[in-house]
Tab-separated table of C-alpha atoms in Angstrom:
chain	number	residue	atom	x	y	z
A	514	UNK	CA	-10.550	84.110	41.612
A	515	UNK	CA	-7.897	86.357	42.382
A	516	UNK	CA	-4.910	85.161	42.530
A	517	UNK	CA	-1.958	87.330	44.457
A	518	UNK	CA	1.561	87.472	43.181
A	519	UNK	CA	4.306	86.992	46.181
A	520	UNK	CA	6.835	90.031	47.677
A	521	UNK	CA	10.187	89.621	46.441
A	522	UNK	CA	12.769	91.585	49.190
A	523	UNK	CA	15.070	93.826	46.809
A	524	UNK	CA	17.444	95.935	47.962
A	525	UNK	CA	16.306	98.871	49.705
A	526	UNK	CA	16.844	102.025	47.589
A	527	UNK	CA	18.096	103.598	50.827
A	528	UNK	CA	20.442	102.164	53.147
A	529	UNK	CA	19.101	102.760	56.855
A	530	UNK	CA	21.690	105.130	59.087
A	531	UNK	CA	23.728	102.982	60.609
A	532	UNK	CA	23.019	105.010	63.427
A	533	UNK	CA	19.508	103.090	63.843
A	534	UNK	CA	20.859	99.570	63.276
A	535	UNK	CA	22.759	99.473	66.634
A	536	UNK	CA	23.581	95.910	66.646
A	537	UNK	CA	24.875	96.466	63.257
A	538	UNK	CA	27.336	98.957	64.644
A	539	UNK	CA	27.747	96.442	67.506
A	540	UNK	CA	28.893	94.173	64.812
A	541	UNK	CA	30.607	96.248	62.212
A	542	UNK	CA	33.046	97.253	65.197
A	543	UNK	CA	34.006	93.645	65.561
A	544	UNK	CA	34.831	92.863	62.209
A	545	UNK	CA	37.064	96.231	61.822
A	546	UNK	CA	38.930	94.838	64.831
A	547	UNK	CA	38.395	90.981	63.741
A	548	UNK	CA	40.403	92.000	60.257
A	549	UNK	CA	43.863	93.071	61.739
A	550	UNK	CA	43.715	90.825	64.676
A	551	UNK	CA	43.131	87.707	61.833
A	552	UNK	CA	46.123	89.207	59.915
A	553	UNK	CA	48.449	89.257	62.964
A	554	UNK	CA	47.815	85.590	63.382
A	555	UNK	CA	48.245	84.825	59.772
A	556	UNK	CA	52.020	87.101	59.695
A	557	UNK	CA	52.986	85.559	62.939
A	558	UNK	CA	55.229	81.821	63.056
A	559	UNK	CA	54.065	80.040	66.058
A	560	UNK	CA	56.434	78.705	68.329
A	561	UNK	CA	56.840	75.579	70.335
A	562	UNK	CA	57.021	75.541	73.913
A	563	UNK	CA	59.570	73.640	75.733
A	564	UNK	CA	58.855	73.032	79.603
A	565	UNK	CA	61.151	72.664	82.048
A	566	UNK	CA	61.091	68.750	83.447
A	567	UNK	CA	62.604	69.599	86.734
A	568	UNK	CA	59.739	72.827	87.039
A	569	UNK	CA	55.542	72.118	86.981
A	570	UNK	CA	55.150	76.184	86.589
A	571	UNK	CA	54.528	76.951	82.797
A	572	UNK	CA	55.824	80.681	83.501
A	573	UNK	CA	59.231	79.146	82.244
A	574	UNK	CA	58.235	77.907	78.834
A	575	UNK	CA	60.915	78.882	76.196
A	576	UNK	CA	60.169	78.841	72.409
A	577	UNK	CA	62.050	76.691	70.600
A	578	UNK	CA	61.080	76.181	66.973
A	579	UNK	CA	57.806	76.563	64.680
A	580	UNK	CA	55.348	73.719	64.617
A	581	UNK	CA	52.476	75.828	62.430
A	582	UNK	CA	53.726	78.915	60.257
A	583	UNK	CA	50.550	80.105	58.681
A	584	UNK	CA	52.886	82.845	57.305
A	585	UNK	CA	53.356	80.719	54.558
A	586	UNK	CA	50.103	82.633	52.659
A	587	UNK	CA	51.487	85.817	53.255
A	588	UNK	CA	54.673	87.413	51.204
A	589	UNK	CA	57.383	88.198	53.819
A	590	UNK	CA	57.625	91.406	53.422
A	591	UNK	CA	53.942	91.583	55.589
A	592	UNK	CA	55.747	89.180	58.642
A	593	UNK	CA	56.394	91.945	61.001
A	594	UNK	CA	58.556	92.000	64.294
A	595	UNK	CA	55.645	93.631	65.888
A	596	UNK	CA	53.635	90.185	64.917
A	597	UNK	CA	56.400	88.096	66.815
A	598	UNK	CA	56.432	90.597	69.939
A	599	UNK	CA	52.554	90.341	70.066
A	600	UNK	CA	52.904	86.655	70.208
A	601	UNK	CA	55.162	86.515	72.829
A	602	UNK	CA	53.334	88.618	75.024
A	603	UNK	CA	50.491	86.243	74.912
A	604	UNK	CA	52.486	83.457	75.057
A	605	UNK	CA	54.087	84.324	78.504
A	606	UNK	CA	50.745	86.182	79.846
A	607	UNK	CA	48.310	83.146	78.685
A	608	UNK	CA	50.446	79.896	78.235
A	609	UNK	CA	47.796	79.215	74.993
A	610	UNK	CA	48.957	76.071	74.412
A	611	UNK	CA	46.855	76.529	71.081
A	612	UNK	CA	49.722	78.892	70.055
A	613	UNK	CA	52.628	76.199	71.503
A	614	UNK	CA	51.941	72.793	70.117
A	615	UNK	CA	48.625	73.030	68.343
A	616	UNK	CA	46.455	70.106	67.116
A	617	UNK	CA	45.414	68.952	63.593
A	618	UNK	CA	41.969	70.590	63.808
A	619	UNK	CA	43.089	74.107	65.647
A	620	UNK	CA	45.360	74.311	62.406
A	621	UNK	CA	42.525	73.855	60.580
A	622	UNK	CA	40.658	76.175	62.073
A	623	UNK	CA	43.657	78.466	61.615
A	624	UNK	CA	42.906	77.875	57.550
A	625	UNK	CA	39.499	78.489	57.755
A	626	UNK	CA	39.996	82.039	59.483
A	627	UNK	CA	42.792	82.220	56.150
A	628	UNK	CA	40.144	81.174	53.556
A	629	UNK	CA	36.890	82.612	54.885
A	630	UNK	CA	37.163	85.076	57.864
A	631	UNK	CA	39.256	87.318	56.122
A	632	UNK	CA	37.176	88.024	52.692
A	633	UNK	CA	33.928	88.010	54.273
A	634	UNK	CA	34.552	90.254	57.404
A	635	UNK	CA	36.167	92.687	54.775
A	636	UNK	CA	32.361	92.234	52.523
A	637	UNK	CA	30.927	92.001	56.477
A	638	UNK	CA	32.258	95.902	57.188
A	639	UNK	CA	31.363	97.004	53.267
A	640	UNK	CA	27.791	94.539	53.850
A	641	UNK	CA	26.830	96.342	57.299
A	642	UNK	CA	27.591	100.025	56.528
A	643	UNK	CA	25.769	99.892	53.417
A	644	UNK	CA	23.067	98.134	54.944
A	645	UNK	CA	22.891	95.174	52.359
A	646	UNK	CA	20.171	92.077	52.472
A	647	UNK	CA	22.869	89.873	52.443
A	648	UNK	CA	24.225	90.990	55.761
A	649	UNK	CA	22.046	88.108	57.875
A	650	UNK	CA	22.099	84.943	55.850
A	651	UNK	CA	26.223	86.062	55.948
A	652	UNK	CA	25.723	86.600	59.824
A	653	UNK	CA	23.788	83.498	60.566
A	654	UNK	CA	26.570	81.464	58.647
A	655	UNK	CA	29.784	83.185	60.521
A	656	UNK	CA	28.019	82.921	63.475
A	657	UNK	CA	27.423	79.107	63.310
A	658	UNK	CA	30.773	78.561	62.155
A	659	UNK	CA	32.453	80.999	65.175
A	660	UNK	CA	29.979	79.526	67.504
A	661	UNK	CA	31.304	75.758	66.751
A	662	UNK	CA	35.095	76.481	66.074
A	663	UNK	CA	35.150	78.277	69.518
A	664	UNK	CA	32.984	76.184	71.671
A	665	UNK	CA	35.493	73.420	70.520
A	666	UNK	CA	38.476	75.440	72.324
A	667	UNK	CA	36.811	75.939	75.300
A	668	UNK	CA	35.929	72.699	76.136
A	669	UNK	CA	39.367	71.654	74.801
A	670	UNK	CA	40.987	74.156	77.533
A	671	UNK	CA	38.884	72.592	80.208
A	672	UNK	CA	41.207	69.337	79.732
A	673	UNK	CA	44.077	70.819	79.716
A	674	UNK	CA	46.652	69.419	82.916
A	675	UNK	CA	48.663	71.444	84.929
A	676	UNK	CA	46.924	74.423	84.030
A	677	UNK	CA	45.590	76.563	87.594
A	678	UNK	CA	42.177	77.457	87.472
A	679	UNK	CA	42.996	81.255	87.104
A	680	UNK	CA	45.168	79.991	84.247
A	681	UNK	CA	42.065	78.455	82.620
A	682	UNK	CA	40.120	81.648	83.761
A	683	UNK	CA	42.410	83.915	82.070
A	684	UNK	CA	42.052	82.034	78.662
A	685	UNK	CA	38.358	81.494	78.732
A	686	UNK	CA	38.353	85.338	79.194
A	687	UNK	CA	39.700	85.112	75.671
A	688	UNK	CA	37.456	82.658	74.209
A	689	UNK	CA	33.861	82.886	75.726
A	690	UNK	CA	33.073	86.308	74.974
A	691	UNK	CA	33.977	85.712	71.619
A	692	UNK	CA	31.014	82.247	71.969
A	693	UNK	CA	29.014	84.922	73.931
A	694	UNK	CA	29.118	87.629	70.739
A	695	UNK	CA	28.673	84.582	68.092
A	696	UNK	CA	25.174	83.027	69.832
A	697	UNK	CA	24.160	86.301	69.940
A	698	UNK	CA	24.747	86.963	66.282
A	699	UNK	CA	23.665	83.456	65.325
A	700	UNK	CA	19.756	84.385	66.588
A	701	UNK	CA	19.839	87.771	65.383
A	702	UNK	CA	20.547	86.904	62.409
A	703	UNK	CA	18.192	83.735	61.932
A	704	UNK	CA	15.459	86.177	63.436
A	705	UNK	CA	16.452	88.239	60.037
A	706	UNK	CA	16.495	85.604	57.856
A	707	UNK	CA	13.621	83.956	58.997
A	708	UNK	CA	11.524	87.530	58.569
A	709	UNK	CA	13.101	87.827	55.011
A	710	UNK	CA	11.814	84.267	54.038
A	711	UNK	CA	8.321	84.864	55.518
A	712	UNK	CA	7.955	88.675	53.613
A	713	UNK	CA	9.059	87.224	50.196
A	714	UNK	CA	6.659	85.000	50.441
A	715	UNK	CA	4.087	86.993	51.866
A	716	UNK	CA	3.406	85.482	54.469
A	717	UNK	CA	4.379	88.563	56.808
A	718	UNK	CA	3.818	92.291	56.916
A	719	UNK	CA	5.615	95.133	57.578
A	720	UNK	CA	9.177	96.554	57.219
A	721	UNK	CA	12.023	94.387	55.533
A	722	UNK	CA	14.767	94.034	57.483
């Protein structure tokens, strides 16, 4: 009896034009813009808010001193005054009390974005160009990780006291789309995966992804 040997998915000896992949330009767009937006939070020392006891309105927080300086990792030379205007602006527009008096796991979360976003959004836009067979199992495993870090500050913001509901509107117009864009990644991706798993062991024709 016959016995068949099973597909093995190699590289393809031709990238696809990105052009044709146009969630993969969907995504290769965020992580050009996820790099230097991860590096402004890494070169910038967070303040702490003070609030006014006399005054409920959080418009008249002041900064006082730094609580989490995640600028630690990076020489000084890279900790520019832009970083510090940048977070100021937010600061007064969005009152992110993530960025005022942050809690033990939002730093950590901070550290993973140090240890992980960084190197693999910089493979991520070198991964997706090229059109490598990495690029999904790497998606499905940012995506999970994006999906839970930032579901856990939403739902954290929805607690927060003496916060309007614009306020809270304002900052989940921050945070959600950046859920919305994970999910979405998350079952693209395991779609991918799931289609590379089934065609290398031939259990599924046609195209590799």
């Amino acid at each position: 009896m016959a016995t068949t040997t099973p597909t093995t998915v190699t590289r393809r000896a031709t990238p696809r034009p990105l052009s044709t992949r146009k969630l993969d330009m969907l995504y290769l767009a965020f992580f050009i813009v996820h790099v230097p937006i991860m590096f402004w939070m890494f070169m910038t020392t967070v303040p702490c808010l003070s609030h006014d006891n006399d005054n409920d309105d959080n418009n008249n927080a002041q900064p006082l001193s730094s609580v989490v300086d995640l600028a630690s990792i990076l020489p000084s030379f890279l900790v520019s005054p832009l970083s510090h205007t940048l977070l100021a602006y937010q600061l007064e527009r969005f009152q992110d009390q993530f960025f005022v008096s942050p809690p033990a796991w939002f730093t950590a979360y901070m550290w993973i974005e140090a240890v992980y976003h960084v190197p693999i959004s910089l493979w991520m836009v070198w991964g997706l160009f090229n059109d490598h067979p990495l690029v999904p199992l790497h998606l499905l495993i940012f995506s999970l990780e994006v999906a839970v870090t930032t579901l856990t500050c939403v739902v954290d913001i929805s607690s927060w006291k003496g916060y309007s509901s614009a306020q809270k509107s304002d900052l989940y117009g921050l945070y959600v789309p950046y859920l919305v864009l994970a999910c979405l990644m998350g079952v693209d991706a395991f779609v991918r995966v799931k289609r590379q798993i089934l065609q290398s062991g031939g259990l599924e024709k046609g195209k590799a992804l």
